[in-house]
PDB file of C-alpha atoms and ligand atoms in Angstrom:
ATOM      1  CA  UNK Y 403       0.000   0.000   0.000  1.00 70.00           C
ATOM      2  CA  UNK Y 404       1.782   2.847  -1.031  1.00 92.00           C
ATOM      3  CA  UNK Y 405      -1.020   5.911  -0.945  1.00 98.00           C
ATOM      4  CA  UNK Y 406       0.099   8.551   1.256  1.00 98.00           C
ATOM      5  CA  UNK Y 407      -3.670   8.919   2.332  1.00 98.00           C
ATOM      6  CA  UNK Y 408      -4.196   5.512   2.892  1.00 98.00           C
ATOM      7  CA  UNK Y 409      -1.493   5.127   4.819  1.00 98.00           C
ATOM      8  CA  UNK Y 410      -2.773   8.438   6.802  1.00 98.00           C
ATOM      9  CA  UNK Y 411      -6.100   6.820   7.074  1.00 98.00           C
ATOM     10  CA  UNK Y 412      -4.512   3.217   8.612  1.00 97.00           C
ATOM     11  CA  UNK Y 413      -2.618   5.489  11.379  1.00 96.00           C
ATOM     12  CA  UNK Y 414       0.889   4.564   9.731  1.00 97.00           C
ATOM     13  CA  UNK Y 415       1.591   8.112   9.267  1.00 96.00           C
ATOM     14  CA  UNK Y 416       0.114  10.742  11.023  1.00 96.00           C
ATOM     15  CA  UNK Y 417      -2.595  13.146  10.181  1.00 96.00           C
ATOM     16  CA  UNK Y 418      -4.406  15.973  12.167  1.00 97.00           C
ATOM     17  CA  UNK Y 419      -7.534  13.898  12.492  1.00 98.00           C
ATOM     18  CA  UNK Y 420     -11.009  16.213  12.861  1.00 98.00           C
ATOM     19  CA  UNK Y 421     -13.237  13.302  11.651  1.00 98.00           C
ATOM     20  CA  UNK Y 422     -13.684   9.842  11.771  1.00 98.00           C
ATOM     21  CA  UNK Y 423     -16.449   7.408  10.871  1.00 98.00           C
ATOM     22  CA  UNK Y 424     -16.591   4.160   9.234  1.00 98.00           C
ATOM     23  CA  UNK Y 425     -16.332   5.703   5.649  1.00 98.00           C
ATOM     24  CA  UNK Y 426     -14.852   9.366   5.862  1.00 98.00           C
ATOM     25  CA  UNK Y 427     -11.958  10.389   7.894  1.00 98.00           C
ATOM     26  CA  UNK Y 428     -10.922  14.420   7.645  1.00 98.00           C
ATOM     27  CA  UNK Y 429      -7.437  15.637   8.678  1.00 98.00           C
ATOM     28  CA  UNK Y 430      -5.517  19.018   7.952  1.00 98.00           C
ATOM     29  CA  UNK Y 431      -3.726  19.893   4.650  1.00 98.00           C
ATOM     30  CA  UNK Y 432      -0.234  19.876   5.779  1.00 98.00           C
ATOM     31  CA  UNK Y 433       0.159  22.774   3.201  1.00 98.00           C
ATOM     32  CA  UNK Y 434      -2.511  24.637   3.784  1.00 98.00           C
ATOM     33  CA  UNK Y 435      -4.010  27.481   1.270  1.00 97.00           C
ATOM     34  CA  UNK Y 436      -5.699  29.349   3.588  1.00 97.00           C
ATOM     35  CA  UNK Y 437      -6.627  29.656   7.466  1.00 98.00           C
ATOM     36  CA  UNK Y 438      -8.610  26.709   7.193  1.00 98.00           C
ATOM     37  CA  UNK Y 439      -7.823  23.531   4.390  1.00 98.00           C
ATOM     38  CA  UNK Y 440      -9.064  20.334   5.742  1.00 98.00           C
ATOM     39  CA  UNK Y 441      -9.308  17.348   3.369  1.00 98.00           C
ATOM     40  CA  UNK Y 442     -12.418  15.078   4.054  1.00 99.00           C
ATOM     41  CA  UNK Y 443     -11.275  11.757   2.424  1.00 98.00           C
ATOM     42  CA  UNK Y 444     -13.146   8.558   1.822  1.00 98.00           C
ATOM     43  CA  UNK Y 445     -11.551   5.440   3.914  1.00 98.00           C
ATOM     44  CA  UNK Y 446     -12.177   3.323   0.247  1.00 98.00           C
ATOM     45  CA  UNK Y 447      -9.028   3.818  -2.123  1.00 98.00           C
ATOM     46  CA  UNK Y 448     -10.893   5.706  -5.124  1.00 98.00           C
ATOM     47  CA  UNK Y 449      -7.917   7.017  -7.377  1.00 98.00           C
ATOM     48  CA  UNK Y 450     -10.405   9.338  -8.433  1.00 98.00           C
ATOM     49  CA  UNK Y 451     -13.451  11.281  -9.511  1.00 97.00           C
ATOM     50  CA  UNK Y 452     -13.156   9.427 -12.849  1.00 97.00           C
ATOM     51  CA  UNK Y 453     -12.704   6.427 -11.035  1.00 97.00           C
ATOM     52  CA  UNK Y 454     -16.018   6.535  -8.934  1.00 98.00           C
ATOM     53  CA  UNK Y 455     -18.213   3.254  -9.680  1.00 98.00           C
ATOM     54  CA  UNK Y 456     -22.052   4.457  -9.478  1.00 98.00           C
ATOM     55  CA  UNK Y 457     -22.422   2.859  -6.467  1.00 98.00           C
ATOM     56  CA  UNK Y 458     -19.561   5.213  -4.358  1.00 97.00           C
ATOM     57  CA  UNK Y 459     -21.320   7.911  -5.444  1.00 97.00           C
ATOM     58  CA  UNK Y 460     -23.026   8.518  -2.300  1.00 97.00           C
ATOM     59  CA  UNK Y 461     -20.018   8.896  -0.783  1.00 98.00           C
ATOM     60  CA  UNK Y 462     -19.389  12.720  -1.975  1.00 98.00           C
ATOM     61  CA  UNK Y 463     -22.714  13.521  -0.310  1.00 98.00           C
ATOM     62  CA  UNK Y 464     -21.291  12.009   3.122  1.00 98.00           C
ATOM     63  CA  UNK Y 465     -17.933  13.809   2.046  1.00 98.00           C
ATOM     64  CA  UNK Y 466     -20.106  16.882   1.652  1.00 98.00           C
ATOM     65  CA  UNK Y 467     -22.116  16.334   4.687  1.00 98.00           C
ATOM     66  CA  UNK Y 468     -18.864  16.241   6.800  1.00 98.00           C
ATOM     67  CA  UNK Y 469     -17.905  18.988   5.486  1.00 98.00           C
ATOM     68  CA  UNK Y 470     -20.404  21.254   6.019  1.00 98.00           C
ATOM     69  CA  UNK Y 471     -20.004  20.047   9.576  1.00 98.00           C
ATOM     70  CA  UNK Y 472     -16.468  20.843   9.824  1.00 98.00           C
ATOM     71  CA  UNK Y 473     -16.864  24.248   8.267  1.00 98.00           C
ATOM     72  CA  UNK Y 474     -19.288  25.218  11.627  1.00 98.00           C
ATOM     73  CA  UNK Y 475     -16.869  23.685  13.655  1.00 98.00           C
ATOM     74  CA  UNK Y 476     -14.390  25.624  12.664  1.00 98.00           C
ATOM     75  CA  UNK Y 477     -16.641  28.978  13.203  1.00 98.00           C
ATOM     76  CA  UNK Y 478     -16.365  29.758   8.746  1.00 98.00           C
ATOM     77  CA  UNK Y 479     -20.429  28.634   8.361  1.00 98.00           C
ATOM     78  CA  UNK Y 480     -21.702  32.045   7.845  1.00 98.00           C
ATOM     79  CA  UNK Y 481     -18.633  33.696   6.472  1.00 97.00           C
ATOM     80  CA  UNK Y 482     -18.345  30.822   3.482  1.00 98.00           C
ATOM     81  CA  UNK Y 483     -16.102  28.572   2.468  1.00 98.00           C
ATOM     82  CA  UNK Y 484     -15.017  26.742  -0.709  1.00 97.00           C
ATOM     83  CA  UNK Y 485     -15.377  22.599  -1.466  1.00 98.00           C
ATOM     84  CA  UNK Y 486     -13.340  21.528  -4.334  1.00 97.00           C
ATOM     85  CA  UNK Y 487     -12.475  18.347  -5.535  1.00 98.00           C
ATOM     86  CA  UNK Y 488      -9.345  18.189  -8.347  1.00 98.00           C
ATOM     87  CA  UNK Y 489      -9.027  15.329 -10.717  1.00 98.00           C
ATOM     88  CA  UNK Y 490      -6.315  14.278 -12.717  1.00 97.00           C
ATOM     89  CA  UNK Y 491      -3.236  15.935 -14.371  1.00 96.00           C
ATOM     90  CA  UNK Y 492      -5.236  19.547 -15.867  1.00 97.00           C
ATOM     91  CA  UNK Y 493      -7.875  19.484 -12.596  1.00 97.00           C
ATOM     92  CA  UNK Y 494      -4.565  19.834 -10.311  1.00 97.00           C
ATOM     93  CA  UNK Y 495      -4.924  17.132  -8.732  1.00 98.00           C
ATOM     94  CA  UNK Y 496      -1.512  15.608  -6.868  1.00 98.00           C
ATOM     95  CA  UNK Y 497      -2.503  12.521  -4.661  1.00 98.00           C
ATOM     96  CA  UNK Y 498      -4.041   9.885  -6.119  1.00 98.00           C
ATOM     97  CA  UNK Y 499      -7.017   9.192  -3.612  1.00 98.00           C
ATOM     98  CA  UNK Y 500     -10.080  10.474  -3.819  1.00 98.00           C
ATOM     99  CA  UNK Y 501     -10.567  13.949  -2.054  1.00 98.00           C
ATOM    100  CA  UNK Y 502     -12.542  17.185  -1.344  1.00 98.00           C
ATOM    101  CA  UNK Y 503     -10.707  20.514  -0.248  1.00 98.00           C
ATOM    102  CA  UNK Y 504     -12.634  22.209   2.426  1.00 98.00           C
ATOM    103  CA  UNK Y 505     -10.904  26.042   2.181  1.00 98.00           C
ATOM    104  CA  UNK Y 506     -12.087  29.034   4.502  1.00 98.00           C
ATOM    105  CA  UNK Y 507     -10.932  31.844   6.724  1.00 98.00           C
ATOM    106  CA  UNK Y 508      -9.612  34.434   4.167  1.00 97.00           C
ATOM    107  CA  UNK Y 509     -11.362  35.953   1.047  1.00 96.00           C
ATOM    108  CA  UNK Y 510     -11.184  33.464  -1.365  1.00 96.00           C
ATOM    109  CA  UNK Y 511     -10.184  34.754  -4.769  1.00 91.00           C
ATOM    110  CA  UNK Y 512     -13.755  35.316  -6.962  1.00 85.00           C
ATOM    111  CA  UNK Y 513     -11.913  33.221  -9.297  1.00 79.00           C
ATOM    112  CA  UNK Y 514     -11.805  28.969  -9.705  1.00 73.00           C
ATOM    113  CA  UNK Y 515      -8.251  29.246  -9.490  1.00 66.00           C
TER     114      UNK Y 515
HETATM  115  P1  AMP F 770      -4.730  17.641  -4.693  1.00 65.75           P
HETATM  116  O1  AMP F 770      -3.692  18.534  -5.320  1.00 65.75           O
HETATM  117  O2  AMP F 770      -6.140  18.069  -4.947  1.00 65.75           O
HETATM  118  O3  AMP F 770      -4.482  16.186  -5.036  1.00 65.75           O
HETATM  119  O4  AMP F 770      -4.549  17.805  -3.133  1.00 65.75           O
HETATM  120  C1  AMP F 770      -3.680  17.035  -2.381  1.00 65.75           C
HETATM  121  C2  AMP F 770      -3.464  17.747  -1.093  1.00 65.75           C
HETATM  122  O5  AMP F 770      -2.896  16.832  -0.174  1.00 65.75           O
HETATM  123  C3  AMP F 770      -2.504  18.933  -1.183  1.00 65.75           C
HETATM  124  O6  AMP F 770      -3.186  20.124  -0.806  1.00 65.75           O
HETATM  125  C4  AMP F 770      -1.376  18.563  -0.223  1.00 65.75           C
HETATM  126  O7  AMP F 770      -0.892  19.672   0.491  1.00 65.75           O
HETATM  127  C5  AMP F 770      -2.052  17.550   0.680  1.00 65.75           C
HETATM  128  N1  AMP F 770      -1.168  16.598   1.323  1.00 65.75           N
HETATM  129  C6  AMP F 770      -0.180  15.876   0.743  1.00 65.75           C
HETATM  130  N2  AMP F 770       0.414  15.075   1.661  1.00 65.75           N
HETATM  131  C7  AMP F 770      -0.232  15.295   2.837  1.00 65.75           C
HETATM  132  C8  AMP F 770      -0.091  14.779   4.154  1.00 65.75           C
HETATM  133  N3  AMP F 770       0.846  13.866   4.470  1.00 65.75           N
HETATM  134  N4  AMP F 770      -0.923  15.239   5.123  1.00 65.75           N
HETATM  135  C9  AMP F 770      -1.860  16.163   4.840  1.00 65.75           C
HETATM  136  N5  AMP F 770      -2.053  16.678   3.608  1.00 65.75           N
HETATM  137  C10 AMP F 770      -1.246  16.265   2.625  1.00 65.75           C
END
């Protein structure tokens, strides 16, 4: 198993955990874009969007669920915040596992990126 977020997810390297439930853990961005960046990840190895079988699709509305609670946690609720998800090489996207980008705390620029 060599996915860094897997690896994060099985406790063999360490993450800033916020959430944890049987299929969505959330930890900090170690390089984090703004005040907040948390990355709510699913606990099943999906290399990507493009990847998704119709039957993980659920999953992005538990990813978006936990992320709506971690944005009140967090106190950005009612200023806003920003959920992205990147895939492959032209979306940005750098770790091959499945992932949404919760991003708050500063004025995000009006642009996509
Ligand atoms: P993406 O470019 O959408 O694939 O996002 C991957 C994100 O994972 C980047 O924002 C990285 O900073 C972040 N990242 C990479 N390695 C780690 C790690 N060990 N712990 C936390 N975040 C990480």
């Amino acid at each position: 198993m060599s996915c860094i977020f897997c690896k994060i997810i099985s406790g063999e390297i360490p993450g800033e955990m916020l959430h944890q439930d049987d299929e969505i853990v959330a930890f900090r961005d170690i390089n984090p874009r703004a005040p907040i960046h948390i990355l709510i990840v699913p606990r099943k190895h999906i290399a990507a969007m493009n990847e998704m079988a119709d039957s993980d699709l659920p999953l992005l509305g538990k990813m978006a669920g936990v992320a709506k609670q971690l944005a009140k946690a967090e106190g950005i609720s009612e200023r806003g915040y920003r959920l992205v998800v990147n895939c492959g090489l032209e979306g940005g996207q750098s770790v091959p596992h499945l992932h949404m980008h919760l991003l708050g705390g500063r004025q995000l620029s009006g642009k996509m990126a």
